[in-house]
mmCIF file of C-alpha atoms and ligand atoms in Angstrom:
data_model
loop_
_atom_site.group_PDB
_atom_site.id
_atom_site.type_symbol
_atom_site.label_atom_id
_atom_site.label_comp_id
_atom_site.label_asym_id
_atom_site.label_seq_id
_atom_site.Cartn_x
_atom_site.Cartn_y
_atom_site.Cartn_z
ATOM 1 C CA MET A 1 -5.618 10.295 -18.343
ATOM 2 C CA THR A 2 -2.611 9.125 -16.266
ATOM 3 C CA ASN A 3 -2.952 7.158 -13.022
ATOM 4 C CA GLN A 4 -1.789 10.276 -11.165
ATOM 5 C CA HIS A 5 -4.533 12.465 -12.699
ATOM 6 C CA SER A 6 -7.128 9.819 -11.928
ATOM 7 C CA TRP A 7 -6.086 9.630 -8.280
ATOM 8 C CA ASN A 8 -6.135 13.421 -7.974
ATOM 9 C CA ARG A 9 -9.640 13.492 -9.432
ATOM 10 C CA GLU A 10 -10.601 10.800 -6.946
ATOM 11 C CA TYR A 11 -9.376 12.873 -3.988
ATOM 12 C CA GLN A 12 -11.227 15.951 -5.270
ATOM 13 C CA ASP A 13 -14.524 14.099 -5.639
ATOM 14 C CA SER A 14 -14.210 10.860 -3.753
ATOM 15 C CA GLN A 15 -16.082 7.829 -5.052
ATOM 16 C CA LEU A 16 -13.750 5.114 -3.852
ATOM 17 C CA VAL A 17 -10.976 6.061 -1.470
ATOM 18 C CA THR A 18 -11.594 6.572 2.149
ATOM 19 C CA GLN A 19 -10.984 9.978 3.627
ATOM 20 C CA SER A 20 -11.472 8.339 6.981
ATOM 21 C CA HIS A 21 -9.350 9.228 9.973
ATOM 22 C CA LYS A 22 -9.420 5.657 11.227
ATOM 23 C CA PRO A 23 -6.397 3.489 10.407
ATOM 24 C CA GLN A 24 -7.011 0.586 8.026
ATOM 25 C CA LYS A 25 -8.113 -2.523 9.973
ATOM 26 C CA ASP A 26 -5.830 -5.120 8.340
ATOM 27 C CA PHE A 27 -2.843 -2.832 8.831
ATOM 28 C CA LEU A 28 -3.750 -2.662 12.542
ATOM 29 C CA ARG A 29 -3.717 -6.477 12.667
ATOM 30 C CA PHE A 30 -0.202 -6.445 11.213
ATOM 31 C CA ILE A 31 0.952 -3.977 13.893
ATOM 32 C CA LYS A 32 -0.669 -6.151 16.586
ATOM 33 C CA TRP A 33 1.175 -9.182 15.175
ATOM 34 C CA ILE A 34 4.530 -7.331 15.335
ATOM 35 C CA LYS A 35 3.790 -6.305 18.923
ATOM 36 C CA HIS A 36 2.448 -9.667 20.101
ATOM 37 C CA ASN A 37 5.403 -11.605 18.677
ATOM 38 C CA LYS A 38 7.930 -8.970 19.802
ATOM 39 C CA HIS A 39 9.358 -8.821 16.291
ATOM 40 C CA LEU A 40 10.268 -5.174 16.823
ATOM 41 C CA ASP A 41 10.051 -2.789 19.752
ATOM 42 C CA LEU A 42 7.519 -0.365 18.341
ATOM 43 C CA TYR A 43 8.209 2.188 21.070
ATOM 44 C CA SER A 44 11.951 2.379 20.476
ATOM 45 C CA GLY A 45 11.892 5.349 18.103
ATOM 46 C CA ILE A 46 11.342 3.415 14.886
ATOM 47 C CA THR A 47 11.211 4.897 11.389
ATOM 48 C CA VAL A 48 8.265 4.066 9.127
ATOM 49 C CA LEU A 49 7.850 4.582 5.377
ATOM 50 C CA ASP A 50 4.188 4.770 4.269
ATOM 51 C CA LEU A 51 4.060 4.262 0.491
ATOM 52 C CA GLY A 52 0.948 5.752 -1.111
ATOM 53 C CA CYS A 53 -0.083 7.277 2.230
ATOM 54 C CA GLY A 54 -3.329 8.832 0.926
ATOM 55 C CA VAL A 55 -4.767 11.204 3.519
ATOM 56 C CA GLY A 56 -2.268 9.962 6.107
ATOM 57 C CA ARG A 57 -4.499 7.928 8.423
ATOM 58 C CA ASN A 58 -1.950 5.076 8.870
ATOM 59 C CA SER A 59 1.072 7.406 9.052
ATOM 60 C CA PHE A 60 -0.652 9.420 11.765
ATOM 61 C CA TYR A 61 -1.471 6.274 13.764
ATOM 62 C CA MET A 62 2.205 5.217 13.838
ATOM 63 C CA ALA A 63 3.440 8.662 14.876
ATOM 64 C CA ASP A 64 0.682 9.238 17.412
ATOM 65 C CA HIS A 65 0.662 5.782 19.072
ATOM 66 C CA TYR A 66 4.306 4.775 18.894
ATOM 67 C CA GLY A 67 6.219 8.033 18.523
ATOM 68 C CA ALA A 68 7.492 6.760 15.170
ATOM 69 C CA ARG A 69 9.294 8.998 12.703
ATOM 70 C CA VAL A 70 7.213 8.638 9.526
ATOM 71 C CA TYR A 71 7.708 9.399 5.846
ATOM 72 C CA GLY A 72 4.334 9.501 4.066
ATOM 73 C CA TRP A 73 4.615 9.570 0.278
ATOM 74 C CA ASP A 74 1.910 9.897 -2.327
ATOM 75 C CA PHE A 75 1.916 11.091 -5.948
ATOM 76 C CA SER A 76 -1.456 12.844 -5.599
ATOM 77 C CA GLU A 77 -1.136 16.543 -4.702
ATOM 78 C CA ASP A 78 -4.668 16.432 -3.334
ATOM 79 C CA ALA A 79 -3.914 13.475 -1.057
ATOM 80 C CA ILE A 80 -0.793 15.164 0.324
ATOM 81 C CA GLU A 81 -2.653 18.426 0.847
ATOM 82 C CA LYS A 82 -5.369 16.554 2.788
ATOM 83 C CA ALA A 83 -2.791 14.560 4.792
ATOM 84 C CA GLN A 84 -1.089 17.809 5.807
ATOM 85 C CA ARG A 85 -4.442 19.375 6.698
ATOM 86 C CA PHE A 86 -6.032 16.462 8.600
ATOM 87 C CA HIS A 87 -3.144 14.316 9.829
ATOM 88 C CA ALA A 88 -0.293 16.706 10.476
ATOM 89 C CA HIS A 89 2.204 15.651 13.137
ATOM 90 C CA ASP A 90 5.694 16.914 14.067
ATOM 91 C CA ASP A 91 7.160 13.474 13.422
ATOM 92 C CA ILE A 92 5.620 12.972 9.973
ATOM 93 C CA THR A 93 7.046 14.259 6.708
ATOM 94 C CA TYR A 94 4.466 14.077 3.920
ATOM 95 C CA GLN A 95 5.970 14.334 0.452
ATOM 96 C CA LEU A 96 4.766 14.302 -3.108
ATOM 97 C CA ARG A 97 6.571 11.270 -4.577
ATOM 98 C CA ASN A 98 6.049 8.511 -7.068
ATOM 99 C CA ILE A 99 6.829 5.197 -5.358
ATOM 100 C CA GLY A 100 7.906 3.779 -8.724
ATOM 101 C CA ASN A 101 10.968 6.079 -8.665
ATOM 102 C CA GLU A 102 14.153 5.664 -6.628
ATOM 103 C CA PHE A 103 13.710 6.444 -2.934
ATOM 104 C CA PRO A 104 15.821 9.377 -1.627
ATOM 105 C CA LEU A 105 16.589 7.514 1.609
ATOM 106 C CA ASP A 106 19.724 5.877 3.024
ATOM 107 C CA SER A 107 20.126 2.118 2.772
ATOM 108 C CA ASP A 108 19.077 0.184 5.920
ATOM 109 C CA SER A 109 17.287 3.222 7.375
ATOM 110 C CA ILE A 110 13.651 2.054 7.738
ATOM 111 C CA ASP A 111 12.163 -0.313 10.345
ATOM 112 C CA ILE A 112 8.692 -0.772 8.819
ATOM 113 C CA ILE A 113 7.424 -0.185 5.280
ATOM 114 C CA LEU A 114 3.681 0.074 4.668
ATOM 115 C CA ASP A 115 2.043 -0.434 1.289
ATOM 116 C CA VAL A 116 -1.665 -0.352 2.074
ATOM 117 C CA THR A 117 -3.284 -0.991 -1.333
ATOM 118 C CA SER A 118 -0.948 1.432 -3.113
ATOM 119 C CA SER A 119 1.414 -0.453 -5.423
ATOM 120 C CA ASN A 120 -1.331 -2.125 -7.507
ATOM 121 C CA ALA A 121 -1.167 0.779 -9.938
ATOM 122 C CA LEU A 122 2.573 0.465 -10.684
ATOM 123 C CA ASN A 123 3.599 -0.847 -14.084
ATOM 124 C CA GLU A 124 6.187 -3.621 -14.320
ATOM 125 C CA SER A 125 9.269 -1.427 -14.650
ATOM 126 C CA GLN A 126 8.114 0.849 -11.790
ATOM 127 C CA ARG A 127 7.405 -2.246 -9.685
ATOM 128 C CA ASP A 128 10.988 -3.445 -10.217
ATOM 129 C CA VAL A 129 12.296 -0.113 -8.889
ATOM 130 C CA TYR A 130 9.855 -0.124 -5.932
ATOM 131 C CA LEU A 131 10.843 -3.684 -4.910
ATOM 132 C CA ARG A 132 14.562 -3.040 -5.241
ATOM 133 C CA GLU A 133 14.233 0.181 -3.242
ATOM 134 C CA CYS A 134 12.120 -1.408 -0.484
ATOM 135 C CA ALA A 135 14.757 -4.135 -0.035
ATOM 136 C CA ARG A 136 17.537 -1.526 -0.019
ATOM 137 C CA VAL A 137 16.074 0.908 2.545
ATOM 138 C CA LEU A 138 14.564 -1.666 4.931
ATOM 139 C CA LYS A 139 16.894 -2.468 7.827
ATOM 140 C CA PRO A 140 18.056 -6.049 8.308
ATOM 141 C CA GLY A 141 15.307 -7.599 10.469
ATOM 142 C CA GLY A 142 12.815 -4.912 9.353
ATOM 143 C CA TYR A 143 9.243 -5.690 8.244
ATOM 144 C CA MET A 144 7.011 -4.704 5.376
ATOM 145 C CA TYR A 145 3.207 -4.931 5.176
ATOM 146 C CA VAL A 146 1.540 -5.184 1.764
ATOM 147 C CA ARG A 147 -2.208 -5.152 1.206
ATOM 148 C CA THR A 148 -2.834 -5.818 -2.435
ATOM 149 C CA LEU A 149 -5.587 -6.940 -4.808
ATOM 150 C CA ALA A 150 -5.860 -10.723 -5.210
ATOM 151 C CA LYS A 151 -6.784 -12.506 -8.416
ATOM 152 C CA GLU A 152 -8.099 -15.743 -6.934
ATOM 153 C CA GLY A 153 -11.815 -15.793 -6.227
ATOM 154 C CA ASP A 154 -12.284 -12.206 -7.421
ATOM 155 C CA LYS A 155 -14.863 -12.298 -10.209
ATOM 156 C CA ASN A 156 -14.731 -8.520 -10.644
ATOM 157 C CA ALA A 157 -10.973 -8.646 -11.290
ATOM 158 C CA GLN A 158 -11.287 -11.542 -13.720
ATOM 159 C CA THR A 159 -14.084 -9.813 -15.660
ATOM 160 C CA MET A 160 -12.106 -6.543 -15.860
ATOM 161 C CA ILE A 161 -8.955 -8.356 -17.079
ATOM 162 C CA LYS A 162 -11.043 -9.779 -19.949
ATOM 163 C CA GLU A 163 -13.133 -6.700 -20.758
ATOM 164 C CA PHE A 164 -10.700 -3.862 -20.044
ATOM 165 C CA PRO A 165 -7.170 -5.350 -20.424
ATOM 166 C CA GLY A 166 -4.451 -3.066 -19.097
ATOM 167 C CA GLY A 167 -1.658 -4.097 -21.487
ATOM 168 C CA GLU A 168 0.563 -5.978 -19.013
ATOM 169 C CA TYR A 169 0.111 -9.383 -17.361
ATOM 170 C CA ASP A 170 -2.930 -9.581 -15.010
ATOM 171 C CA THR A 171 -3.823 -5.901 -15.351
ATOM 172 C CA TYR A 172 -7.029 -4.094 -16.260
ATOM 173 C CA HIS A 173 -7.933 -0.470 -16.798
ATOM 174 C CA HIS A 174 -10.502 0.190 -14.085
ATOM 175 C CA PRO A 175 -13.528 1.558 -15.978
ATOM 176 C CA GLN A 176 -14.615 3.965 -13.243
ATOM 177 C CA LEU A 177 -11.434 4.820 -11.381
ATOM 178 C CA LYS A 178 -9.566 5.098 -14.748
ATOM 179 C CA VAL A 179 -6.452 3.587 -13.183
ATOM 180 C CA THR A 180 -4.552 0.603 -14.586
ATOM 181 C CA GLU A 181 -4.160 -1.948 -11.804
ATOM 182 C CA ARG A 182 -2.363 -5.271 -11.366
ATOM 183 C CA VAL A 183 -3.910 -8.147 -9.445
ATOM 184 C CA PHE A 184 -1.778 -10.976 -8.069
ATOM 185 C CA SER A 185 -2.279 -14.699 -7.815
ATOM 186 C CA GLY A 186 -0.739 -16.054 -4.598
ATOM 187 C CA PRO A 187 2.084 -17.961 -6.379
ATOM 188 C CA ASP A 188 2.921 -14.954 -8.603
ATOM 189 C CA PHE A 189 3.102 -12.621 -5.605
ATOM 190 C CA LYS A 190 5.370 -14.968 -3.639
ATOM 191 C CA LYS A 191 7.642 -15.662 -6.589
ATOM 192 C CA LEU A 192 8.167 -11.948 -7.224
ATOM 193 C CA TYR A 193 8.447 -10.574 -3.688
ATOM 194 C CA ASN A 194 10.567 -13.478 -2.371
ATOM 195 C CA GLN A 195 13.311 -12.343 -4.733
ATOM 196 C CA TYR A 196 13.687 -9.254 -2.518
ATOM 197 C CA LEU A 197 12.261 -9.976 0.952
ATOM 198 C CA GLU A 198 10.931 -13.076 2.678
ATOM 199 C CA VAL A 199 7.159 -13.591 2.700
ATOM 200 C CA VAL A 200 6.580 -14.760 6.277
ATOM 201 C CA ARG A 201 2.781 -14.667 6.330
ATOM 202 C CA MET A 202 0.160 -14.340 3.621
ATOM 203 C CA GLU A 203 -3.601 -14.557 3.844
ATOM 204 C CA ARG A 204 -6.461 -13.726 1.542
ATOM 205 C CA LYS A 205 -9.467 -11.774 2.755
ATOM 206 C CA THR A 206 -12.618 -10.597 1.106
ATOM 207 C CA GLY A 207 -13.320 -6.903 1.258
ATOM 208 C CA TYR A 208 -15.679 -4.488 -0.388
ATOM 209 C CA GLN A 209 -14.625 -1.710 -2.733
ATOM 210 C CA ARG A 210 -17.141 1.058 -2.569
ATOM 211 C CA TRP A 211 -17.814 2.988 -5.739
ATOM 212 C CA GLY A 212 -20.228 5.868 -5.131
ATOM 213 C CA SER A 213 -23.329 4.241 -3.718
ATOM 214 C CA GLN A 214 -22.378 0.747 -5.010
ATOM 215 C CA SER A 215 -20.186 -1.814 -3.335
ATOM 216 C CA TYR A 216 -18.086 -4.430 -5.167
ATOM 217 C CA LYS A 217 -16.708 -7.598 -3.617
ATOM 218 C CA ARG A 218 -12.907 -7.732 -3.981
ATOM 219 C CA ASN A 219 -10.269 -10.067 -2.624
ATOM 220 C CA TYR A 220 -7.093 -8.801 -0.991
ATOM 221 C CA TRP A 221 -3.815 -10.364 0.062
ATOM 222 C CA ASN A 222 -2.453 -9.333 3.420
ATOM 223 C CA VAL A 223 1.245 -10.055 3.296
ATOM 224 C CA TYR A 224 3.896 -9.719 5.993
ATOM 225 C CA LEU A 225 7.471 -9.645 4.730
ATOM 226 C CA LYS A 226 10.797 -9.620 6.522
ATOM 227 C CA ASN A 227 14.207 -8.444 5.480
ATOM 228 C CA ASN A 228 16.482 -11.368 6.294
ATOM 229 C CA LYS A 229 19.659 -9.849 4.942
ATOM 230 C CA VAL A 230 22.460 -9.666 7.515
HETATM 231 C C1 SAM B 301 -6.343 2.929 -2.222
HETATM 232 S S1 SAM B 301 -5.445 4.384 -1.824
HETATM 233 C C2 SAM B 301 -4.801 3.925 -0.219
HETATM 234 C C3 SAM B 301 -4.311 5.099 0.578
HETATM 235 C C4 SAM B 301 -3.684 4.771 1.939
HETATM 236 N N1 SAM B 301 -2.616 3.792 1.839
HETATM 237 C C5 SAM B 301 -4.745 4.302 2.925
HETATM 238 O O1 SAM B 301 -4.700 3.144 3.363
HETATM 239 O O2 SAM B 301 -5.600 5.116 3.281
HETATM 240 C C6 SAM B 301 -3.994 4.227 -2.879
HETATM 241 C C7 SAM B 301 -3.063 5.411 -2.797
HETATM 242 O O3 SAM B 301 -1.853 5.134 -3.516
HETATM 243 C C8 SAM B 301 -1.477 6.307 -4.211
HETATM 244 N N2 SAM B 301 -0.620 5.878 -5.330
HETATM 245 C C9 SAM B 301 -0.941 5.058 -6.359
HETATM 246 N N3 SAM B 301 0.113 4.909 -7.187
HETATM 247 C C10 SAM B 301 1.145 5.645 -6.653
HETATM 248 C C11 SAM B 301 2.470 5.921 -7.056
HETATM 249 N N4 SAM B 301 2.989 5.390 -8.182
HETATM 250 N N5 SAM B 301 3.239 6.716 -6.275
HETATM 251 C C12 SAM B 301 2.734 7.272 -5.145
HETATM 252 N N6 SAM B 301 1.461 7.072 -4.726
HETATM 253 C C13 SAM B 301 0.671 6.264 -5.464
HETATM 254 C C14 SAM B 301 -2.797 6.954 -4.628
HETATM 255 O O4 SAM B 301 -2.663 8.332 -4.903
HETATM 256 C C15 SAM B 301 -3.641 6.686 -3.392
HETATM 257 O O5 SAM B 301 -3.520 7.719 -2.451
#
């Protein structure tokens, strides 16, 4: 079963992903940080790219609160169908896309890129494309938010890497979700992403991944990146 099939199955009979209408809390903290520090004028007609948008809760928040023009991409037909049904907005374009393929967008055209726990499932060659494309389409001075699975302190991740190895470095094949996921140590994340954008803030938080009626403790990196190219 491919990652795409597994995610579709997940949206049809949800055990893990949220179908909530509320925007993700750590993403909201990132937006507050941008606003508080006046890094960008969020009300100035910005363009946002939401990678792996799921049911569109974060895309909708940006369009609804800030009048942003938003591209919400996901490779699950079921997610896109739900985003269009529950979080439709004139300023949002939801599209069925794999974020490991080249982005059909102009260079320097996006103010904010969101990756809210979406790129974990990319393999190494897809991740190279995704990183190169994020750096290309983000405007100079633009920001990216990445919420991703952390390796440090996450016993569940370490057990899965040993028991269900995914074939590439620090990956496992999630036994229930049936998706191959990468987890990042802090130094590995910085080394990789700093080749494309500057990591300006990075913090680790504990969260809980619900699976059916069970809840698993997981660690996540919340990373704020800036495009410093001139
Ligand atoms: C954990 S969910 C998060 C959804 C959304 N970002 C949110 O915060 O509600 C991860 C999402 O990434 C999508 N995804 C995973 N790999 C992808 C890929 N290669 N291309 C596009 N979407 C992908 C999945 O279909 C799923 O909707």
